[in-house]
Short mmCIF file of C-alpha atoms in Angstrom, two decimals:
data_model
loop_
_atom_site.label_atom_id
_atom_site.label_comp_id
_atom_site.label_asym_id
_atom_site.label_seq_id
_atom_site.Cartn_x
_atom_site.Cartn_y
_atom_site.Cartn_z
CA MET A 17 0.10 -0.18 -0.30
CA SER A 18 1.76 3.26 -0.77
CA ALA A 19 1.69 5.85 1.96
CA LEU A 20 -0.79 8.42 0.19
CA ASP A 21 -3.83 5.61 0.40
CA ARG A 22 -2.99 4.65 3.90
CA LEU A 23 -3.47 8.57 4.77
CA ARG A 24 -6.61 7.78 2.96
CA GLU A 25 -7.44 5.06 4.60
CA GLU A 26 -5.95 6.34 8.55
CA ALA A 27 -7.68 9.92 7.94
CA ILE A 28 -11.09 9.44 7.75
CA LYS A 29 -11.72 7.41 10.94
CA PRO A 30 -13.99 9.18 13.51
CA LEU A 31 -12.49 9.76 17.08
CA GLU A 32 -13.77 6.28 19.07
CA GLU A 33 -11.61 4.02 15.89
CA ALA A 34 -8.87 7.23 15.20
CA HIS A 35 -5.36 6.32 15.18
CA SER A 36 -1.79 8.23 14.61
CA LEU A 37 -0.76 8.65 11.33
CA SER A 38 1.15 6.70 9.72
CA PHE A 39 4.62 7.70 10.11
CA THR A 40 4.87 8.02 5.61
CA ALA A 41 2.55 10.50 5.73
CA TYR A 42 5.13 12.78 7.43
CA THR A 43 8.62 12.16 5.61
CA ASP A 44 6.86 10.84 1.86
CA GLU A 45 8.13 12.92 -1.01
CA SER A 46 4.84 12.06 -3.26
CA VAL A 47 2.35 13.08 0.03
CA TYR A 48 4.24 16.01 -0.04
CA ALA A 49 3.55 16.80 -3.71
CA GLU A 50 0.35 16.04 -3.02
CA GLU A 51 -0.24 18.35 0.04
CA VAL A 52 1.45 21.39 -1.94
CA LYS A 53 -1.07 20.86 -4.90
CA LYS A 54 -4.38 20.59 -3.60
CA ILE A 55 -3.81 22.71 0.02
CA PHE A 56 -1.19 24.92 0.23
CA HIS A 57 -1.92 25.51 -3.90
CA ASP A 58 -5.66 25.52 -3.76
CA GLU A 59 -6.88 26.53 -0.15
CA TRP A 60 -7.27 29.52 2.44
CA VAL A 61 -3.42 29.81 3.43
CA PHE A 62 -2.74 32.09 6.63
CA ALA A 63 -0.70 35.02 5.42
CA CYS A 64 -0.15 38.18 7.93
CA GLN A 65 -2.27 40.57 10.13
CA GLU A 66 -3.95 43.48 8.67
CA PRO A 67 -3.26 45.72 11.34
CA GLU A 68 0.95 44.98 10.35
CA LEU A 69 -0.06 47.00 6.30
CA GLY A 70 -1.68 50.46 7.76
CA LYS A 71 0.00 52.28 4.51
CA PRO A 72 -0.12 52.18 0.72
CA GLY A 73 2.95 50.44 -0.03
CA ASP A 74 3.26 48.04 3.29
CA TYR A 75 4.49 44.92 1.88
CA PHE A 76 4.43 40.94 3.46
CA ALA A 77 6.32 39.00 1.64
CA MET A 78 6.70 34.74 1.63
CA THR A 79 7.30 31.68 0.37
CA LEU A 80 3.66 29.95 0.26
CA ALA A 81 4.94 25.63 -0.33
CA GLY A 82 6.68 27.13 -2.94
CA GLU A 83 4.65 29.85 -4.81
CA PRO A 84 6.95 34.08 -3.77
CA ILE A 85 4.35 35.83 -3.48
CA SER A 86 3.31 39.58 -1.84
CA VAL A 87 1.15 40.88 0.15
CA ILE A 88 1.27 44.46 -0.55
CA ARG A 89 -0.88 47.86 0.81
CA GLY A 90 -2.08 49.56 -2.56
CA ARG A 91 -2.52 53.44 -2.78
CA ASP A 92 -6.68 52.38 -2.96
CA GLY A 93 -6.20 51.40 0.19
CA GLN A 94 -6.69 47.74 -0.98
CA LEU A 95 -5.00 44.94 0.08
CA ARG A 96 -3.75 42.67 -3.10
CA ALA A 97 -1.52 39.53 -3.02
CA LEU A 98 0.38 39.03 -5.91
CA SER A 99 3.49 37.63 -7.14
CA ASN A 100 6.76 38.32 -6.28
CA VAL A 101 8.59 37.66 -9.20
CA CYS A 102 9.73 40.08 -12.13
CA ARG A 103 7.71 39.30 -15.07
CA HIS A 104 10.95 39.76 -17.64
CA ARG A 105 12.76 37.01 -16.40
CA GLY A 106 11.86 35.39 -12.99
CA THR A 107 14.08 37.40 -10.56
CA PRO A 108 12.49 37.13 -7.25
CA LEU A 109 11.05 41.20 -6.32
CA LEU A 110 10.57 41.30 -2.55
CA ASP A 111 12.73 40.75 -0.04
CA GLU A 112 10.40 37.92 2.67
CA GLY A 113 9.24 40.08 5.61
CA PHE A 114 7.84 43.27 5.90
CA GLY A 115 8.60 46.06 4.28
CA THR A 116 8.02 49.19 2.64
CA VAL A 117 7.69 50.88 -0.77
CA ALA A 118 7.89 54.82 -2.09
CA LYS A 119 5.77 54.31 -5.71
CA TYR A 120 7.26 50.96 -7.54
CA VAL A 121 8.37 47.40 -7.10
CA THR A 122 11.32 47.62 -9.38
CA CYS A 123 12.87 44.02 -9.66
CA PRO A 124 16.64 44.00 -8.76
CA TYR A 125 18.00 43.20 -11.66
CA HIS A 126 16.80 44.69 -14.88
CA ALA A 127 14.63 47.44 -13.45
CA TRP A 128 11.51 46.79 -14.50
CA SER A 129 8.89 48.48 -12.26
CA TYR A 130 5.76 47.45 -11.55
CA ASN A 131 3.15 49.97 -9.55
CA LEU A 132 1.33 48.89 -6.48
CA ALA A 133 -1.79 46.79 -7.87
CA GLY A 134 0.96 44.69 -9.80
CA GLU A 135 0.36 47.18 -13.34
CA LEU A 136 4.47 47.39 -15.70
CA GLN A 137 4.83 50.89 -15.67
CA ALA A 138 8.49 51.30 -16.75
CA ILE A 139 10.64 49.13 -19.01
CA PRO A 140 14.55 50.71 -19.29
CA TYR A 141 16.31 50.88 -22.42
CA ASN A 142 13.49 49.59 -24.50
CA GLU A 143 12.93 51.26 -27.77
CA LEU A 144 12.58 48.39 -30.48
CA ILE A 145 10.98 46.15 -29.20
CA ALA A 146 7.11 46.57 -27.91
CA VAL A 147 6.17 44.72 -24.85
CA ASP A 148 2.10 44.29 -24.19
CA ARG A 149 2.70 45.55 -20.11
CA GLU A 150 -1.93 44.34 -19.72
CA ARG A 151 0.53 40.22 -20.46
CA HIS A 152 3.06 41.44 -18.14
CA ARG A 153 1.37 43.00 -15.32
CA LEU A 154 2.26 40.05 -12.15
CA PRO A 155 -0.21 37.93 -11.11
CA GLN A 156 -3.07 38.53 -8.42
CA PHE A 157 -4.25 35.57 -6.32
CA GLN A 158 -7.48 35.87 -3.99
CA CYS A 159 -7.17 37.51 -1.03
CA GLY A 160 -9.29 37.87 1.97
CA VAL A 161 -9.43 39.11 5.75
CA TRP A 162 -11.36 37.71 8.30
CA ASN A 163 -11.03 39.51 12.25
CA GLY A 164 -7.69 41.30 11.21
CA LEU A 165 -5.96 38.04 10.26
CA VAL A 166 -5.50 37.66 6.36
CA PHE A 167 -5.96 34.99 3.77
CA VAL A 168 -4.41 34.17 0.47
CA HIS A 169 -5.99 31.65 -1.79
CA LEU A 170 -3.64 30.50 -5.14
CA GLY A 171 -6.68 28.69 -6.16
CA ASP A 172 -8.99 29.53 -9.07
CA ALA A 173 -12.04 29.53 -7.74
CA PRO A 174 -11.99 29.68 -4.04
CA LYS A 175 -15.01 29.29 -1.47
CA PRO A 176 -15.26 32.61 -0.06
CA LEU A 177 -13.37 33.33 3.02
CA GLY A 178 -15.99 34.56 5.21
CA GLU A 179 -17.74 30.73 4.32
CA ARG A 180 -14.47 28.78 4.79
CA PHE A 181 -14.55 29.98 8.90
CA ALA A 182 -18.87 30.47 9.10
CA HIS A 183 -20.18 30.46 12.58
CA MET A 184 -16.67 30.44 14.18
CA ALA A 185 -16.69 33.62 15.87
CA ASP A 186 -20.19 32.62 17.15
CA TYR A 187 -18.31 30.55 20.11
CA PHE A 188 -16.63 33.57 21.20
CA THR A 189 -18.52 37.45 21.22
CA GLU A 190 -17.85 37.57 24.19
CA PHE A 191 -13.89 38.36 23.84
CA GLU A 192 -14.52 41.50 21.44
CA VAL A 193 -12.30 40.83 18.30
CA GLY A 194 -13.41 43.41 16.36
CA ARG A 195 -11.80 45.65 19.15
CA PHE A 196 -8.38 44.56 17.82
CA ASP A 197 -6.48 47.07 15.87
CA ARG A 198 -3.05 46.16 16.39
CA ALA A 199 -0.38 43.45 16.01
CA SER A 200 3.46 42.96 16.20
CA SER A 201 5.49 39.43 14.88
CA GLY A 202 8.41 37.25 16.05
CA GLU A 203 10.26 36.74 14.35
CA PRO A 204 10.84 33.02 11.57
CA GLN A 205 12.38 30.11 12.72
CA LEU A 206 12.81 26.91 10.75
CA TRP A 207 12.27 23.65 12.47
CA ASP A 208 13.55 20.42 10.98
CA ALA A 209 9.83 18.94 11.69
CA ASN A 210 7.38 18.15 9.04
CA TRP A 211 4.17 20.82 9.01
CA LYS A 212 1.20 18.45 9.57
CA LEU A 213 3.76 17.33 12.70
CA VAL A 214 3.91 20.63 14.30
CA MET A 215 0.23 21.82 13.60
CA GLU A 216 -1.04 18.18 15.72
CA ASN A 217 1.03 19.50 18.74
CA ALA A 218 0.10 23.27 18.27
CA MET A 219 -3.82 22.27 18.62
CA GLU A 220 -4.05 20.15 21.29
CA SER A 221 -3.18 20.67 24.76
CA TYR A 222 -2.46 17.07 26.35
CA HIS A 223 0.64 17.91 25.70
CA LEU A 224 0.95 20.49 28.39
CA PHE A 225 1.55 18.46 31.48
CA LYS A 226 4.92 16.47 29.94
CA VAL A 227 5.94 19.03 27.17
CA HIS A 228 5.30 22.21 29.05
CA GLU A 229 5.79 22.00 32.31
CA PRO A 230 7.52 24.79 33.87
CA THR A 231 5.67 27.32 31.36
CA LEU A 232 1.40 26.68 29.90
CA GLU A 233 1.36 23.89 31.63
CA ARG A 234 0.96 26.10 34.92
CA VAL A 235 -1.12 28.70 33.73
CA SER A 236 -3.50 26.95 31.57
CA PRO A 237 -2.92 23.30 32.74
CA THR A 238 -4.12 20.50 30.32
CA ARG A 239 -7.38 18.94 33.12
CA GLY A 240 -8.29 21.95 32.08
CA ALA A 241 -8.49 22.30 28.41
CA TYR A 242 -11.94 20.78 26.94
CA TYR A 243 -12.85 20.44 23.74
CA LEU A 244 -15.87 22.97 22.13
CA ALA A 245 -17.21 22.66 18.19
CA GLY A 246 -15.45 21.39 15.05
CA SER A 247 -15.45 19.57 11.96
CA SER A 248 -12.55 18.90 9.43
CA GLU A 249 -13.17 22.92 8.47
CA TRP A 250 -12.37 24.32 11.70
CA SER A 251 -12.16 23.19 15.69
CA LEU A 252 -12.27 25.15 18.54
CA THR A 253 -11.55 24.10 22.22
CA GLY A 254 -10.71 26.14 25.69
CA GLY A 255 -9.43 25.99 28.64
CA SER A 256 -9.56 26.98 32.49
CA LEU A 257 -6.52 29.72 32.99
CA THR A 258 -4.80 30.58 36.02
CA THR A 259 -2.89 32.60 37.31
CA GLY A 260 1.24 32.13 36.58
CA TRP A 261 3.07 34.96 36.31
CA LYS A 262 0.84 37.67 36.13
CA ARG A 263 -2.80 38.37 36.20
CA ILE A 264 -4.40 37.19 33.29
CA ASP A 265 -7.90 36.14 32.49
CA ARG A 266 -9.66 33.06 33.62
CA ARG A 267 -10.29 31.40 30.51
CA TYR A 268 -9.09 30.72 26.53
CA VAL A 269 -10.11 29.39 22.74
CA LEU A 270 -7.38 27.87 20.94
CA LEU A 271 -8.69 28.00 17.38
CA SER A 272 -7.60 25.60 15.14
CA MET A 273 -7.89 26.94 11.65
CA ALA A 274 -6.33 23.73 9.03
CA PRO A 275 -4.29 23.42 7.45
CA SER A 276 -2.10 26.73 8.58
CA PHE A 277 -2.98 28.11 11.52
CA VAL A 278 -3.53 28.11 15.60
CA GLY A 279 -4.68 31.05 17.95
CA ILE A 280 -4.91 31.26 21.38
CA LEU A 281 -7.79 34.07 22.33
CA THR A 282 -7.89 35.53 25.59
CA ASN A 283 -9.43 39.16 26.40
CA GLY A 284 -7.62 41.63 24.48
CA ASN A 285 -5.26 39.78 22.00
CA LEU A 286 -5.42 36.73 19.55
CA GLY A 287 -1.48 34.97 20.05
CA TRP A 288 -0.64 32.30 16.55
CA LEU A 289 1.49 30.17 15.40
CA SER A 290 1.66 30.08 11.72
CA ALA A 291 3.27 26.54 9.90
CA HIS A 292 4.29 26.59 6.50
CA PRO A 293 6.25 23.82 4.62
CA THR A 294 9.01 24.39 2.67
CA GLY A 295 9.92 20.41 2.03
CA PRO A 296 8.35 17.55 3.71
CA VAL A 297 11.16 17.82 7.24
CA ARG A 298 11.01 21.40 7.34
CA THR A 299 8.34 23.88 8.19
CA MET A 300 8.81 27.71 8.83
CA ILE A 301 7.49 28.89 11.81
CA ARG A 302 5.79 32.82 12.85
CA SER A 303 3.78 33.56 15.60
CA GLY A 304 2.39 37.45 16.70
CA VAL A 305 -0.03 38.93 17.50
CA ILE A 306 -3.44 41.58 17.39
CA GLY A 307 -5.30 42.47 19.72
CA THR A 308 -6.18 46.00 21.49
CA GLY A 309 -2.88 48.35 22.18
CA LYS A 310 -2.94 47.53 25.51
CA GLY A 311 -3.25 43.49 24.46
CA THR A 312 -0.50 44.01 22.21
CA ARG A 313 2.10 45.99 24.20
CA SER A 314 5.43 43.51 24.93
CA ASP A 315 7.35 43.29 28.50
CA SER A 316 10.45 41.38 28.84
CA ALA A 317 8.55 38.99 31.44
CA SER A 318 6.72 37.84 28.17
CA GLU A 319 8.73 37.53 25.75
CA GLN A 320 11.20 35.45 27.60
CA PHE A 321 7.72 32.72 28.65
CA THR A 322 6.60 33.33 24.84
CA GLN A 323 10.25 32.16 23.84
CA ALA A 324 10.56 29.39 26.15
CA PHE A 325 7.27 27.61 25.92
CA PHE A 326 7.81 27.80 21.76
CA GLU A 327 11.78 26.27 22.25
CA GLU A 328 9.85 23.51 24.00
CA ASP A 329 7.64 23.25 21.17
CA ARG A 330 10.34 23.07 18.60
CA LEU A 331 12.34 20.27 20.45
CA ILE A 332 9.06 17.99 21.24
CA CYS A 333 8.44 18.58 17.09
CA GLU A 334 12.14 17.74 15.71
CA ARG A 335 12.42 15.31 18.79
CA VAL A 336 9.09 13.40 17.06
CA GLN A 337 10.36 13.71 13.93
CA ARG A 338 13.17 12.20 13.49
CA GLY A 339 10.76 8.75 15.63
CA MET A 340 9.22 9.20 11.90
CA SER A 341 11.98 7.24 10.13
CA ALA A 342 11.44 4.11 11.91
CA VAL A 343 10.77 1.00 10.02
CA LYS A 344 8.26 -1.38 12.41
CA GLY A 345 7.09 1.50 14.50
CA ARG A 346 3.77 2.43 14.60
CA GLY A 347 1.19 4.91 15.92
CA GLY A 348 -1.80 4.35 18.49
CA LYS A 349 -5.07 5.20 19.57
CA LEU A 350 -5.52 8.81 20.21
CA VAL A 351 -7.71 9.92 23.10
CA ASP A 352 -10.57 12.39 24.08
CA LEU A 353 -8.35 15.02 24.66
CA GLU A 354 -7.53 14.95 21.20
CA ARG A 355 -10.71 14.86 19.16
CA VAL A 356 -9.12 18.23 17.48
CA VAL A 357 -5.81 15.45 15.59
CA THR A 358 -8.84 13.80 14.23
CA ASP A 359 -10.60 17.01 13.42
CA PHE A 360 -7.73 17.90 11.44
CA HIS A 361 -7.26 14.36 9.83
CA GLN A 362 -10.51 14.91 8.28
CA PHE A 363 -9.37 18.48 6.92
CA LEU A 364 -6.41 15.86 4.79
CA ALA A 365 -9.05 13.49 3.85
CA THR A 366 -11.33 16.37 2.27
CA ARG A 367 -8.82 18.16 0.46
CA LEU A 368 -5.78 15.09 -1.02
CA PHE A 369 -9.09 13.03 -2.29
CA ASP A 370 -11.80 15.00 -2.33
CA LEU A 371 -14.24 14.03 0.30
CA PRO A 372 -17.21 15.80 1.48
CA PRO A 373 -16.79 17.85 4.78
CA THR A 374 -16.91 15.87 8.66
CA ALA A 375 -20.60 16.22 9.97
CA PHE A 376 -20.81 19.72 11.99
CA TYR A 377 -19.73 18.36 15.72
CA GLU A 378 -20.73 20.55 19.65
CA GLU A 379 -20.81 20.05 22.51
CA PRO A 380 -23.68 20.04 24.47
CA GLU A 381 -21.91 22.46 26.99
CA ALA A 382 -20.34 24.97 24.03
CA ARG A 383 -23.76 25.30 22.40
CA ALA A 384 -26.34 26.34 26.31
CA THR A 385 -22.98 29.16 26.29
CA ARG A 386 -23.70 29.98 23.13
CA ASN A 387 -26.96 30.25 23.16
#
């Protein structure tokens, strides 16, 4: 049986029958190729935070599963997701990360220049050869904003972003995310681990008591974690918060938005992690926070705390990845606190194998709270 066939067989199972995926799902080149084609090049994928692109010319450039793109604020105030390679000879235009251009995006090779809408504006030293400027504009991809988070879609006919995450916000109205107007991002990190492994680790709270005993377990203990609602399209878990290294709120909601975004929402901010693959066993990790001005201010204690649990996550993810080379080893049963991982596996099944979305499930307590 191929690695893809094995993945299909395992990913569709409900919680009662669900096991960890076969180890080849985290290493196999053919599985990764299908994920790039059917997920990262044909799904809404998180890019950045809207408040970080406040002025015309502000941009964020990234490579999404091999495709260089830039999200840039136009002079008309619109956000656009543009190809980040020159139409002349394919040179990357903008350096990856955040930046600002005054008026034009200019290629560093032959100085072909584009305006902020991707239209070709200037071709130096070209007097004799006609160049169709419309045919040489930068390709544009779909771009959408959901609660201050910017997503891009490289495919041709995406479901509207609002439909993709419909009804999720019903479960956290008390957090008033519409107030969030400040954002910041940390430095990206490359982890030696498959992107699915990173996502599974980020979305479940089962490991907190062991991996994060000195950090997260002391403020968001495993024993207080619970499932709220979800399906193959998105999942929400929650938990209780205790007084730890500083005064914090009493409740959090964890947003798992496949393929690449996990966020933790409390009163005042949404902290997040994104996981974008750079190959079968390497993942670009980014993190940040969006919230109110007060909610996004950092201090040395909070930065040290965040860096500490991120390092704990990196070490355990890379350790688990080393285990994925085992030939005789097999994954075991998923437990109650890993229902969200089952949802994620079913997301993989719907995208990779064109299966219908799984049925929505809601805990009765969540329904009572929402109503």
